[in-house]
Tab-separated table of N, CA and C and ligand atoms in Angstrom:
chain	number	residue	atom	x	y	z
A	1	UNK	N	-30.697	-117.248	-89.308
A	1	UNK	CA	-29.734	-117.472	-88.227
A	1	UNK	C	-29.888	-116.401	-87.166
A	2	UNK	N	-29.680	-116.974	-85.774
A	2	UNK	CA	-29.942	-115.892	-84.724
A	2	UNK	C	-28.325	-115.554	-84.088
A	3	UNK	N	-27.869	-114.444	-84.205
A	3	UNK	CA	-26.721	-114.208	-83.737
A	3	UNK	C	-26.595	-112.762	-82.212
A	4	UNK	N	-26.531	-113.915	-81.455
A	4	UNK	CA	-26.349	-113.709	-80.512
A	4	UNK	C	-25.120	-113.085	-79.215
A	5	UNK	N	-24.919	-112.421	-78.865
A	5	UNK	CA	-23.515	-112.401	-78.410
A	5	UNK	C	-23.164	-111.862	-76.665
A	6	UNK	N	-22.530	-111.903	-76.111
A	6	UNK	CA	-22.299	-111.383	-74.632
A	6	UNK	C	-21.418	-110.131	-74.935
A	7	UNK	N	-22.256	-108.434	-74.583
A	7	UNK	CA	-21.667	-107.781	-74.495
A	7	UNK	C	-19.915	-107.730	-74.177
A	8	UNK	N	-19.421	-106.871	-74.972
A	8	UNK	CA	-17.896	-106.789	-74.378
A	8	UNK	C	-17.481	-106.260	-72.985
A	9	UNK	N	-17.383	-107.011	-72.150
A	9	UNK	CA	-17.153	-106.814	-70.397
A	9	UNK	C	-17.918	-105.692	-69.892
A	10	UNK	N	-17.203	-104.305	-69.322
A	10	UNK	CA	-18.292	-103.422	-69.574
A	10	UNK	C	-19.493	-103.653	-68.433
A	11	UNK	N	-20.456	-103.068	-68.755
A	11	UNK	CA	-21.645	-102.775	-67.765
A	11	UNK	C	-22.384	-103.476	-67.872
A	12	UNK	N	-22.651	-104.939	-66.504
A	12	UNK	CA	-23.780	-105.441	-66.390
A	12	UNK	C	-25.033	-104.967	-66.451
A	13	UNK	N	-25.391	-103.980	-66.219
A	13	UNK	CA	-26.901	-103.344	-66.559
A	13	UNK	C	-27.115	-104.110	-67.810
A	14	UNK	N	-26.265	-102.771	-68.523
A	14	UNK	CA	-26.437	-102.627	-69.740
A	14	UNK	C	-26.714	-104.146	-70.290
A	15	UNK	N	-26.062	-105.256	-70.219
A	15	UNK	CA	-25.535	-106.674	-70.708
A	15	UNK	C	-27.045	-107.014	-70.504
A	16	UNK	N	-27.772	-106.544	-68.903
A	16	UNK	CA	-28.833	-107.701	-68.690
A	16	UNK	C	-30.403	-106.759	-69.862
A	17	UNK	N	-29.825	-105.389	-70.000
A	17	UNK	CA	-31.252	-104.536	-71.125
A	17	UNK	C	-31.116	-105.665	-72.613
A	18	UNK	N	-29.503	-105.785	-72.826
A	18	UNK	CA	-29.330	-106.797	-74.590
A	18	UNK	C	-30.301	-108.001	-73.969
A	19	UNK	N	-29.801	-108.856	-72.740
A	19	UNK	CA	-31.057	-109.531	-72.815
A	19	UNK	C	-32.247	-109.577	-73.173
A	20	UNK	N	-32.665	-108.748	-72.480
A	20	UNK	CA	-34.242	-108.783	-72.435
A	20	UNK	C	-34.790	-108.133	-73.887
A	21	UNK	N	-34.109	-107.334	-74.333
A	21	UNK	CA	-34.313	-106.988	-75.794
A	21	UNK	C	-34.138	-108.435	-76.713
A	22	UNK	N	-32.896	-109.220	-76.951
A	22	UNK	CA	-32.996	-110.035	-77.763
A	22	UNK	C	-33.906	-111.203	-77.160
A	23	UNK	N	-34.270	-111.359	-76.176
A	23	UNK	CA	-35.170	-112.532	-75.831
A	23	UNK	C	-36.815	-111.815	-76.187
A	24	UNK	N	-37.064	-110.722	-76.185
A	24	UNK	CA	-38.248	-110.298	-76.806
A	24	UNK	C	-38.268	-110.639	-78.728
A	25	UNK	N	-37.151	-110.251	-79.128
A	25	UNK	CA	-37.104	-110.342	-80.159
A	25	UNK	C	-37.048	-111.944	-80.563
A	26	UNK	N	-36.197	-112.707	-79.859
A	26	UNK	CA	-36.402	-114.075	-80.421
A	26	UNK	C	-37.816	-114.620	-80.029
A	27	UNK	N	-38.523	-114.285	-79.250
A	27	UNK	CA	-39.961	-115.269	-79.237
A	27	UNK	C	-40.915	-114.290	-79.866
A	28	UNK	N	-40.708	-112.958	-80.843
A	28	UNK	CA	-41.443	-112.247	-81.106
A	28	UNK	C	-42.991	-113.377	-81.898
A	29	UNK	N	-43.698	-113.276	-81.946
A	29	UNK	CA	-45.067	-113.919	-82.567
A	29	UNK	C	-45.169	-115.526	-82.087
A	30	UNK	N	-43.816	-115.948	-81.797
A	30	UNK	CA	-44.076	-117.324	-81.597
A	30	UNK	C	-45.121	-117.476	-80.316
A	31	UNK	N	-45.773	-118.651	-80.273
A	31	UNK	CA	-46.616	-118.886	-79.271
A	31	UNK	C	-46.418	-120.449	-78.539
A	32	UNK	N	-45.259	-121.027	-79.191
A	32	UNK	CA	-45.161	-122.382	-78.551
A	32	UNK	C	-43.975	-121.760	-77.843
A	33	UNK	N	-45.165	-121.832	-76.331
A	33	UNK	CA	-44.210	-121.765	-75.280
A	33	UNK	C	-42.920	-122.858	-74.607
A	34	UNK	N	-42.970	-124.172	-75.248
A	34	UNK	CA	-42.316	-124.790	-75.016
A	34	UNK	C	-40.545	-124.473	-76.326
A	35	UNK	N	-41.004	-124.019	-77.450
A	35	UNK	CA	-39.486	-123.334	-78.222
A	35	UNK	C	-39.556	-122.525	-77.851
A	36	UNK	N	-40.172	-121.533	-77.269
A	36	UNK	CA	-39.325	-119.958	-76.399
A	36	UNK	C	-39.131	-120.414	-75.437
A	37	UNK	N	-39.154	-121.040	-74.306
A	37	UNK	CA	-38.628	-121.771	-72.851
A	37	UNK	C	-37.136	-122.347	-73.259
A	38	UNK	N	-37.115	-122.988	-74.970
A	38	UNK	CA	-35.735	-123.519	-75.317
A	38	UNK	C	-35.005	-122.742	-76.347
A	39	UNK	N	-35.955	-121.957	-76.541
A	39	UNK	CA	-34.577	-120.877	-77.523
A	39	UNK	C	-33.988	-119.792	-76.128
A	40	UNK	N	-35.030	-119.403	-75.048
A	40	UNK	CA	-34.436	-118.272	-73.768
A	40	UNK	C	-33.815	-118.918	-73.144
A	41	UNK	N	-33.570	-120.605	-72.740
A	41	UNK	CA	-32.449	-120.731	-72.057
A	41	UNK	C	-30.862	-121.298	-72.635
A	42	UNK	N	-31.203	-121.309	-73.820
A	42	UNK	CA	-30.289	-121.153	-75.049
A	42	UNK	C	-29.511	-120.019	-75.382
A	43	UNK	N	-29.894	-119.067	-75.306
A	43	UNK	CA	-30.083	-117.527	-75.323
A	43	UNK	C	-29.187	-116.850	-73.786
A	44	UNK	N	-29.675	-117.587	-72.601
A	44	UNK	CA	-29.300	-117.218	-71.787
A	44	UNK	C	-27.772	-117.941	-71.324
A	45	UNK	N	-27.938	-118.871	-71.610
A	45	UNK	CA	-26.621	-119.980	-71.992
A	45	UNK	C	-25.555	-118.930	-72.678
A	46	UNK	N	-25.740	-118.078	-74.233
A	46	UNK	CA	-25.114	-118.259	-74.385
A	46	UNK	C	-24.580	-116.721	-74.390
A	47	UNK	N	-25.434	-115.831	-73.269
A	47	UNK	CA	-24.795	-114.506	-73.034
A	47	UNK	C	-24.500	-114.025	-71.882
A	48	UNK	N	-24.600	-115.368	-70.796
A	48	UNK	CA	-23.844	-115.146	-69.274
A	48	UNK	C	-23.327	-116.032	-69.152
A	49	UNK	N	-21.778	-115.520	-68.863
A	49	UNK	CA	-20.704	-116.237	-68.534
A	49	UNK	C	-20.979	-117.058	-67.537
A	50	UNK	N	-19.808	-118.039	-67.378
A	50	UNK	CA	-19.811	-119.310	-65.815
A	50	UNK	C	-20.894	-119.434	-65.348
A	51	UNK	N	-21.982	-120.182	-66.010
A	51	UNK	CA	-22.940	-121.002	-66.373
A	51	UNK	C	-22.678	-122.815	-66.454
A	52	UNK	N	-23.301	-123.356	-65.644
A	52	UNK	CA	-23.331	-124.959	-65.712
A	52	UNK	C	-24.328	-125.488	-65.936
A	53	UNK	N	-25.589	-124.645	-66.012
A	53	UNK	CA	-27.042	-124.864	-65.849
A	53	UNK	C	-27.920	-123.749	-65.868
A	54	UNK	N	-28.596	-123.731	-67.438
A	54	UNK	CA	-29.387	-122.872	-67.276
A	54	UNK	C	-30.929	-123.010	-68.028
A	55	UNK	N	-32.362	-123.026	-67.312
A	55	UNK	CA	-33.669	-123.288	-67.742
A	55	UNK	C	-34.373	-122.929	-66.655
A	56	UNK	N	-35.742	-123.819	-67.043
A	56	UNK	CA	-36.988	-123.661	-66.542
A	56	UNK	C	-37.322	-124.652	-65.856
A	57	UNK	N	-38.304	-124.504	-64.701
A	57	UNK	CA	-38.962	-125.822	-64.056
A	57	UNK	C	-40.321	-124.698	-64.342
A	58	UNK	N	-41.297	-125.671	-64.781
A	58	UNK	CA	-42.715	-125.018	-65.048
A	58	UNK	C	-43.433	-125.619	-63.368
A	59	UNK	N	-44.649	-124.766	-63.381
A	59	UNK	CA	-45.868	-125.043	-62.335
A	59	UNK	C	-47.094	-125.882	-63.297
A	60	UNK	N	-47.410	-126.887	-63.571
A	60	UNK	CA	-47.927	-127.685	-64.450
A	60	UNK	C	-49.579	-126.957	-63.809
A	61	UNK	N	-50.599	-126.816	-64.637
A	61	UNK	CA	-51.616	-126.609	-63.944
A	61	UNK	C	-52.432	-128.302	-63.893
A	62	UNK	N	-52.840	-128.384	-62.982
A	62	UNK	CA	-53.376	-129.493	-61.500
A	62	UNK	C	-52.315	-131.145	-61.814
A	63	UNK	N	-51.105	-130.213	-60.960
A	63	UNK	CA	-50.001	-131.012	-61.087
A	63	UNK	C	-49.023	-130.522	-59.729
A	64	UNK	N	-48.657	-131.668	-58.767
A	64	UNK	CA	-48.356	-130.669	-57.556
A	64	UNK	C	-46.796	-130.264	-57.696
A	65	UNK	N	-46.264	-129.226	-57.143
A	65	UNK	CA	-44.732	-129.163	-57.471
A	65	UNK	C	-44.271	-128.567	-58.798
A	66	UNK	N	-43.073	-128.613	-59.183
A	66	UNK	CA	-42.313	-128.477	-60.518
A	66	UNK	C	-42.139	-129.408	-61.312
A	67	UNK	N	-42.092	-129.002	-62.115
A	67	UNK	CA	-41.785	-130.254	-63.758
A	67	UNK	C	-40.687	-129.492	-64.417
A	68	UNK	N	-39.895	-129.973	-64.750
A	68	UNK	CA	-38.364	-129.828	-65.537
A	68	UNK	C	-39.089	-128.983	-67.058
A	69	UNK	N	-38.563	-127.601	-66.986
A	69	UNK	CA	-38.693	-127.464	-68.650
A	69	UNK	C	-37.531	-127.647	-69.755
A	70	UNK	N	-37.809	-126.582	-70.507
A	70	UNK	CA	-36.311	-126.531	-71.327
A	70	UNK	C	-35.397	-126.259	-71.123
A	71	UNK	N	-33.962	-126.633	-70.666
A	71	UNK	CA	-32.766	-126.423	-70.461
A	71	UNK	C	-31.199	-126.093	-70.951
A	72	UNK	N	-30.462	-126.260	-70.426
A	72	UNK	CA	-28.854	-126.291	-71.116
A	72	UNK	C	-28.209	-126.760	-69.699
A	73	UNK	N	-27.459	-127.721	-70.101
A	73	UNK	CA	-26.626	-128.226	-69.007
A	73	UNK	C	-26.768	-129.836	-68.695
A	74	UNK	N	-26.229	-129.808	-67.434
A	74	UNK	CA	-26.535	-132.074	-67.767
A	74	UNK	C	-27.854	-132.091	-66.903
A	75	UNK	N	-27.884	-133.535	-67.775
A	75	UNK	CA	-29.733	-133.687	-67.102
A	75	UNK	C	-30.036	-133.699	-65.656
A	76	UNK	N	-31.239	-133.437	-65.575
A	76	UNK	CA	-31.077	-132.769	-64.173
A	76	UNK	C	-32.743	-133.234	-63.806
A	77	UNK	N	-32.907	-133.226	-62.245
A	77	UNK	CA	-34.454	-134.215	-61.382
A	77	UNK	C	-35.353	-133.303	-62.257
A	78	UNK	N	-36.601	-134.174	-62.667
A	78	UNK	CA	-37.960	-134.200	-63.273
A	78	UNK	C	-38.122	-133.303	-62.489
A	79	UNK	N	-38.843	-133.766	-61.137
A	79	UNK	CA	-39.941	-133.434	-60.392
A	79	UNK	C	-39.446	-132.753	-58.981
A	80	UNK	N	-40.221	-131.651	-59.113
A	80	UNK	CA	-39.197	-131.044	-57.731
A	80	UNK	C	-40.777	-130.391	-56.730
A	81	UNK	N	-40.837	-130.828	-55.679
A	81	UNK	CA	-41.484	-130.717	-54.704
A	81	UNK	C	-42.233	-129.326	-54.254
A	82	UNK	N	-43.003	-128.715	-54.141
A	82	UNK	CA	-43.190	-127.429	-53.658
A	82	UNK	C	-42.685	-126.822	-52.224
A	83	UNK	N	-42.190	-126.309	-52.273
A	83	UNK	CA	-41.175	-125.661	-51.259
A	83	UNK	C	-39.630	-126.528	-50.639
A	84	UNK	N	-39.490	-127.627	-51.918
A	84	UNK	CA	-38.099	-128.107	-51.700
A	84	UNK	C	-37.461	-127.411	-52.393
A	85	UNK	N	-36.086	-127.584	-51.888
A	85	UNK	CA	-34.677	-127.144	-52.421
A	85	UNK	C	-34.341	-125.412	-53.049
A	86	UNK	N	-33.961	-125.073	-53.633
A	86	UNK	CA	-34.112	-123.517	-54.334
A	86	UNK	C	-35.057	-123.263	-54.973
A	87	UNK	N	-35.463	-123.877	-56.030
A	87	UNK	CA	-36.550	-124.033	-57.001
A	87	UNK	C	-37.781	-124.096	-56.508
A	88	UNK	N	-38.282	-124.891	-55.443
A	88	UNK	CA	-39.507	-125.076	-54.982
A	88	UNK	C	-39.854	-123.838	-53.973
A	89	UNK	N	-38.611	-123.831	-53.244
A	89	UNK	CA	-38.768	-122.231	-52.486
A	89	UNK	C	-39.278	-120.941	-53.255
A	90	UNK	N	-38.579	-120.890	-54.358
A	90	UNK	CA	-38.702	-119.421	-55.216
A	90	UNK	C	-40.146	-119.667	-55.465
A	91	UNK	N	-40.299	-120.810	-56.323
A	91	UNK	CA	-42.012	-121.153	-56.642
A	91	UNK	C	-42.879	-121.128	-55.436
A	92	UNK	N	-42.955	-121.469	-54.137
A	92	UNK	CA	-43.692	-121.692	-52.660
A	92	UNK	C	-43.602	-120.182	-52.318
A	93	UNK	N	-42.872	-119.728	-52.379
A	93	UNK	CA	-42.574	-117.843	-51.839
A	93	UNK	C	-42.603	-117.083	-52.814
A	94	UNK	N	-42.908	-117.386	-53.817
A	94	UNK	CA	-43.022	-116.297	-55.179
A	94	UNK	C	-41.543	-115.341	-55.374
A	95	UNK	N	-40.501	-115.661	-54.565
A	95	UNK	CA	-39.734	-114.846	-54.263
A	95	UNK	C	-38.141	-115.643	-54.832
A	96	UNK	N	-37.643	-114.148	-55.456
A	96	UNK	CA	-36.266	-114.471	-56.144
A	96	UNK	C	-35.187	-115.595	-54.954
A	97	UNK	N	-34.086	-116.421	-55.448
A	97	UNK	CA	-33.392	-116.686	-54.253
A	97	UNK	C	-31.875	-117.107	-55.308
A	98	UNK	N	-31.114	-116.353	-54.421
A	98	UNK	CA	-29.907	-115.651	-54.805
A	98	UNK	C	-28.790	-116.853	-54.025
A	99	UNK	N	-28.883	-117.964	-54.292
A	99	UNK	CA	-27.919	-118.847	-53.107
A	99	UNK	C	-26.179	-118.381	-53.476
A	100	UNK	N	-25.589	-117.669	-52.806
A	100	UNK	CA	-23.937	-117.546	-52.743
A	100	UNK	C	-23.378	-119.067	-52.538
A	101	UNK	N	-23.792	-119.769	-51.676
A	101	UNK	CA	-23.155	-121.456	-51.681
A	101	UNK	C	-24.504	-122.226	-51.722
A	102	UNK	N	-24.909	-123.109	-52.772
A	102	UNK	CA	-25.552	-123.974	-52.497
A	102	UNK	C	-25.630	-124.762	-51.459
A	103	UNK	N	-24.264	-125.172	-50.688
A	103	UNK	CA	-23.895	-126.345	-50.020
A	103	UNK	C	-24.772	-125.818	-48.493
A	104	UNK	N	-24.863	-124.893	-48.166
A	104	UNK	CA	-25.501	-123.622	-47.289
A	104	UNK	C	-26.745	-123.471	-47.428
A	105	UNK	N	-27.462	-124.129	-48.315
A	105	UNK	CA	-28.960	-123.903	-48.396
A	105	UNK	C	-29.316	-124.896	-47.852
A	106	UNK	N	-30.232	-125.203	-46.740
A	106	UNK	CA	-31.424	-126.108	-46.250
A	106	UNK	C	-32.097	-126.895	-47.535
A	107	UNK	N	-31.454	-127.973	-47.582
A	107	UNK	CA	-32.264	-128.675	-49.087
A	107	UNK	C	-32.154	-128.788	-49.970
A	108	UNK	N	-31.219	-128.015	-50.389
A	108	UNK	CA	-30.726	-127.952	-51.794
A	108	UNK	C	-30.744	-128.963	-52.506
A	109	UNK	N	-30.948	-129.308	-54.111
A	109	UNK	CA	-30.871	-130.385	-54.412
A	109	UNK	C	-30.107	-130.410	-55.345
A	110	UNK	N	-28.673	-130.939	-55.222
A	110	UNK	CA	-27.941	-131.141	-56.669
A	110	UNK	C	-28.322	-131.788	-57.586
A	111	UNK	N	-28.814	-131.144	-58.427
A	111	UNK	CA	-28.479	-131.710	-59.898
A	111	UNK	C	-27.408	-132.310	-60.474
A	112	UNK	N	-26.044	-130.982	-60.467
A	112	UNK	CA	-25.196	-131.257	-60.868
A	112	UNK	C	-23.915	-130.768	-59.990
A	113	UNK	N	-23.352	-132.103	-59.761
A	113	UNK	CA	-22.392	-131.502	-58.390
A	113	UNK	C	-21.269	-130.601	-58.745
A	114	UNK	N	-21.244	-129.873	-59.835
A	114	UNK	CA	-20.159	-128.983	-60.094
A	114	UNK	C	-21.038	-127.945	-59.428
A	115	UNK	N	-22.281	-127.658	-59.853
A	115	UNK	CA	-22.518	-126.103	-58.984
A	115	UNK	C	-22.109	-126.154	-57.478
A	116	UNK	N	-21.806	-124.376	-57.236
A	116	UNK	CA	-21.476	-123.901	-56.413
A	116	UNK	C	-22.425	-122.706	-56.179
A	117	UNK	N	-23.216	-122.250	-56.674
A	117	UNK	CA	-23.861	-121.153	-56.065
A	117	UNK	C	-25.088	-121.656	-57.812
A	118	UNK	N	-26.483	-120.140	-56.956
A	118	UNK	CA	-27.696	-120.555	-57.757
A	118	UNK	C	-28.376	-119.625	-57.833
A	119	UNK	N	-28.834	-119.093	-58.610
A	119	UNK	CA	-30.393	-118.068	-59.158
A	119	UNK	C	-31.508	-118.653	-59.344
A	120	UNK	N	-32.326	-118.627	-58.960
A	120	UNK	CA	-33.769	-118.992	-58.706
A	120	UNK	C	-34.935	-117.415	-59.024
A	121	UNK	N	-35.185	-117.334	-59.980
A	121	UNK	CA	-36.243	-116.147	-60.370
A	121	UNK	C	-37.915	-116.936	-60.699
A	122	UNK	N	-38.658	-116.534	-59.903
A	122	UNK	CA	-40.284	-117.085	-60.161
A	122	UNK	C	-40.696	-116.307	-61.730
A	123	UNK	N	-41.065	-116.739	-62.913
A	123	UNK	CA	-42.117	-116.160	-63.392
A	123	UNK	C	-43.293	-116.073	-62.890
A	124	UNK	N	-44.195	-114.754	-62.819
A	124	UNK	CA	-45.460	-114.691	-62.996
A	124	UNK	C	-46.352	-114.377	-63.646
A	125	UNK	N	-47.404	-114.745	-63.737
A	125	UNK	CA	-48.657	-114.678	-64.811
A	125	UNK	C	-49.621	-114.202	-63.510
A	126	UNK	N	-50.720	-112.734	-63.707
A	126	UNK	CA	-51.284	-112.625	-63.451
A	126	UNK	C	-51.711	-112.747	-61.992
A	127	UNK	N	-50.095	-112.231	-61.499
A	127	UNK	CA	-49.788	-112.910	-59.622
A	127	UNK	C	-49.867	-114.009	-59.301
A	128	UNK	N	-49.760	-114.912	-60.153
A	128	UNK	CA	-49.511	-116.607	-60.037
A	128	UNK	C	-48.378	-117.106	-60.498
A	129	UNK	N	-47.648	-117.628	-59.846
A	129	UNK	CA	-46.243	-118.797	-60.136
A	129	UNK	C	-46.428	-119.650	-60.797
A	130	UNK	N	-46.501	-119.287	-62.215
A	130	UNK	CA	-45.945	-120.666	-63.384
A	130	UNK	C	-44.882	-121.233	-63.598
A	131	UNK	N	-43.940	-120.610	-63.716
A	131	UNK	CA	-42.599	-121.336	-63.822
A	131	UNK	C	-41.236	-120.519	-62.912
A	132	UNK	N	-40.339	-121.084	-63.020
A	132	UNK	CA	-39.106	-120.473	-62.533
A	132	UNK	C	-37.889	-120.642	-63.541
A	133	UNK	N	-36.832	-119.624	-63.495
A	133	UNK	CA	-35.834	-119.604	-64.338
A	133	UNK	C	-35.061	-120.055	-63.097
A	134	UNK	N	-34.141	-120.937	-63.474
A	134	UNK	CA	-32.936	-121.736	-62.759
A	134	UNK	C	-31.505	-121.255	-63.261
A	135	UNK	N	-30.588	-120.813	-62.771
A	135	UNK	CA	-29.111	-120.292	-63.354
A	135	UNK	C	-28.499	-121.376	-62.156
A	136	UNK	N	-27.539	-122.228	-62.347
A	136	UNK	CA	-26.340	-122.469	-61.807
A	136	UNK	C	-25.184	-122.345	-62.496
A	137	UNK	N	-24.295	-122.244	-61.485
A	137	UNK	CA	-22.559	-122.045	-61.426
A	137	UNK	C	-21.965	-122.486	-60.922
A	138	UNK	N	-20.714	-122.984	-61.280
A	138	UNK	CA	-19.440	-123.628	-60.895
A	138	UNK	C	-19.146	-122.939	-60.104
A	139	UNK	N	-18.986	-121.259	-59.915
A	139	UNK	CA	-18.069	-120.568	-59.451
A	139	UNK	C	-19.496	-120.593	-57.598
A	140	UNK	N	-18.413	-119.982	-56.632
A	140	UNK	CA	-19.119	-119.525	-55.441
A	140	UNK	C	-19.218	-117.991	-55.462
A	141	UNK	N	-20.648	-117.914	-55.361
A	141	UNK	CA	-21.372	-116.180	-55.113
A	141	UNK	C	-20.895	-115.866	-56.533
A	142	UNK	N	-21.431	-116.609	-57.617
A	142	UNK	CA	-21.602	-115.666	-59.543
A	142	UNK	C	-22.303	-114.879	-59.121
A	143	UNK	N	-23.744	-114.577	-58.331
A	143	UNK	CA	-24.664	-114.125	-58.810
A	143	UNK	C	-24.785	-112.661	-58.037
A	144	UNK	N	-24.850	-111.600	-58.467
A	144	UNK	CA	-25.364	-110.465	-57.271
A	144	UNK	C	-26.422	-109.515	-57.808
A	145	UNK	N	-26.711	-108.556	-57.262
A	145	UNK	CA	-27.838	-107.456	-56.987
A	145	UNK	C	-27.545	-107.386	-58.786
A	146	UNK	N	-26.979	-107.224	-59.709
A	146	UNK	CA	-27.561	-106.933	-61.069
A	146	UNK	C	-28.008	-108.116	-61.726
A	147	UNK	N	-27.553	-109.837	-61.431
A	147	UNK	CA	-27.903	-110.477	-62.069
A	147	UNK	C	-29.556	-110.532	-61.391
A	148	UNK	N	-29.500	-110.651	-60.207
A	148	UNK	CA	-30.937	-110.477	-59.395
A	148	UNK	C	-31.638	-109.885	-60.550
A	149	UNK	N	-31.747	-108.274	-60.393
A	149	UNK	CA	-32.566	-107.430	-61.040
A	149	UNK	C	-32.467	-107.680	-63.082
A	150	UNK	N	-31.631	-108.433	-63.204
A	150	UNK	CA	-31.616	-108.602	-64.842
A	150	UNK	C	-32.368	-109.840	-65.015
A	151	UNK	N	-32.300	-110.970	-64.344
A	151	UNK	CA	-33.083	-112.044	-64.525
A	151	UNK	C	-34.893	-111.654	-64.074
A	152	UNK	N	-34.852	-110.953	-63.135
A	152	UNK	CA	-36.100	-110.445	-62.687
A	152	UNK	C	-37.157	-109.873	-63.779
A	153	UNK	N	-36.257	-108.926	-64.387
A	153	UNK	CA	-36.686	-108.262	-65.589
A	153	UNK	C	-36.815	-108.906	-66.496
A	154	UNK	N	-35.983	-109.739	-67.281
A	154	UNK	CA	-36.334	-111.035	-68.050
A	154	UNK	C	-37.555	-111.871	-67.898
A	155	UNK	N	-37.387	-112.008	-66.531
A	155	UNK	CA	-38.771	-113.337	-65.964
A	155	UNK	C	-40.155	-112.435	-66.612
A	156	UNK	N	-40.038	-110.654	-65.827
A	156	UNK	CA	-41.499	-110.401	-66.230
A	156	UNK	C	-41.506	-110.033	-67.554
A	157	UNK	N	-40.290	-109.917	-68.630
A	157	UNK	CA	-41.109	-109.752	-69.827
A	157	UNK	C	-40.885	-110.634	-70.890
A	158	UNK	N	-40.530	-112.468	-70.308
A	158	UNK	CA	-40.977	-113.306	-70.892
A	158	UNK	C	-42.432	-113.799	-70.402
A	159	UNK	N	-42.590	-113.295	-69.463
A	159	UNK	CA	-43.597	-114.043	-68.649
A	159	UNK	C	-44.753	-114.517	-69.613
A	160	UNK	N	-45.631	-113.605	-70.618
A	160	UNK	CA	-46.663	-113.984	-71.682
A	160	UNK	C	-46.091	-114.804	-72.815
A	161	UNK	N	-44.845	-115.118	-72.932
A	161	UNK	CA	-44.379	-115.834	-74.319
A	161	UNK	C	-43.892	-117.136	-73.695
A	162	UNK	N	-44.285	-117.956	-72.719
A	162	UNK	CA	-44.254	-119.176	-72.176
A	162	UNK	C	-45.117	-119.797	-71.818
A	163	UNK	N	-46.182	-119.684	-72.664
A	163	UNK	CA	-47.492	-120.021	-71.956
A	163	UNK	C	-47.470	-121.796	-71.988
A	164	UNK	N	-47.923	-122.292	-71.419
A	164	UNK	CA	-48.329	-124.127	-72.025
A	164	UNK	C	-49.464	-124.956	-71.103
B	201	SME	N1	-30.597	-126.978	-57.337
B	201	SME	C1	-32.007	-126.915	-57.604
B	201	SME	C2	-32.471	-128.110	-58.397
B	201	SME	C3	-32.470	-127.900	-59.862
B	201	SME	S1	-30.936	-128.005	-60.541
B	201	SME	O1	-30.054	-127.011	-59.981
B	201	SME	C4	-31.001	-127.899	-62.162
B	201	SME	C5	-32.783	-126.817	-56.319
B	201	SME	O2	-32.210	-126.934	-55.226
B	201	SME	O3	-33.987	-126.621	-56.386
């Protein structure tokens, strides 16, 4: 059994280091990157609060755009475009994107019309965009400068235990 838990309130730092420690530890030896893509957003589900949506869209290699990976939350578009909506941006710009209102982003694409704001973190492999971690929220502006830098840190040291 994997027992998991969300620090007691307290210091986001600190909350986003238990991450990245227990997400090393849960994909320790495994190599099917498709159960570490669904045990880390499982994982991530279930140690950050006001969460509606949380996974992966992979970079398929010679496949154009995003492909839906493993998730938590209601089902949500397959196929997402390269440089559409949050997701395709972060993947097209290699670059984190922190949306305070979805409704405010050029493109956005609801999934799920309860979100209100969005995290978008690129994994990379070897300075190449394979996948992206996706966080949505109900709430407007969940996300700031520590979830930024805690998901960031996550992205690069899952980055080798998601391979597919
Ligand atoms: N909102 C995302 C689409 C994915 S869902 O949020 C799960 C976007 O604009 O790319």
């Amino acid at each position: 059994m994997f027992a998991f838990s969300p620090s007691d309130g307290g210091d986001k730092r600190e909350s986003y280091r238990d991450l990245v420690v227990a997400a090393l530890a849960l994909t320790d030896g495994e190599s099917d990157g498709v159960a570490n893509m669904a045990n880390l957003a499982a994982l991530i589900w279930t140690m950050l609060p006001d969460l509606n949506w949380a996974g992966f869209y992979r970079v398929l290699p010679g496949t154009a755009g995003l492909v839906l990976g493993p998730f938590i939350g209601k089902p949500a578009c397959i196929r997402i475009a390269h440089g559409a909506g949050v997701c395709g941006t972060a993947a097209a710009t290699g670059t984190t994107q922190c949306v305070a209102d979805v409704h405010a982003f050029p493109g956005h694409i609801a999934c799920d019309a309860d979100s209100r704001s969005e995290l978008v973190v690129p994994v990379l492999r070897d300075g190449t965009v394979v996948a992206v971690i996706d966080l949505d929220s109900p709430a407007p502006a969940r996300f700031d400068a520590d979830d930024v830098a805690g998901i960031e840190a996550l992205a690069q040291a899952i980055a080798a235990r998601i391979q597919f």
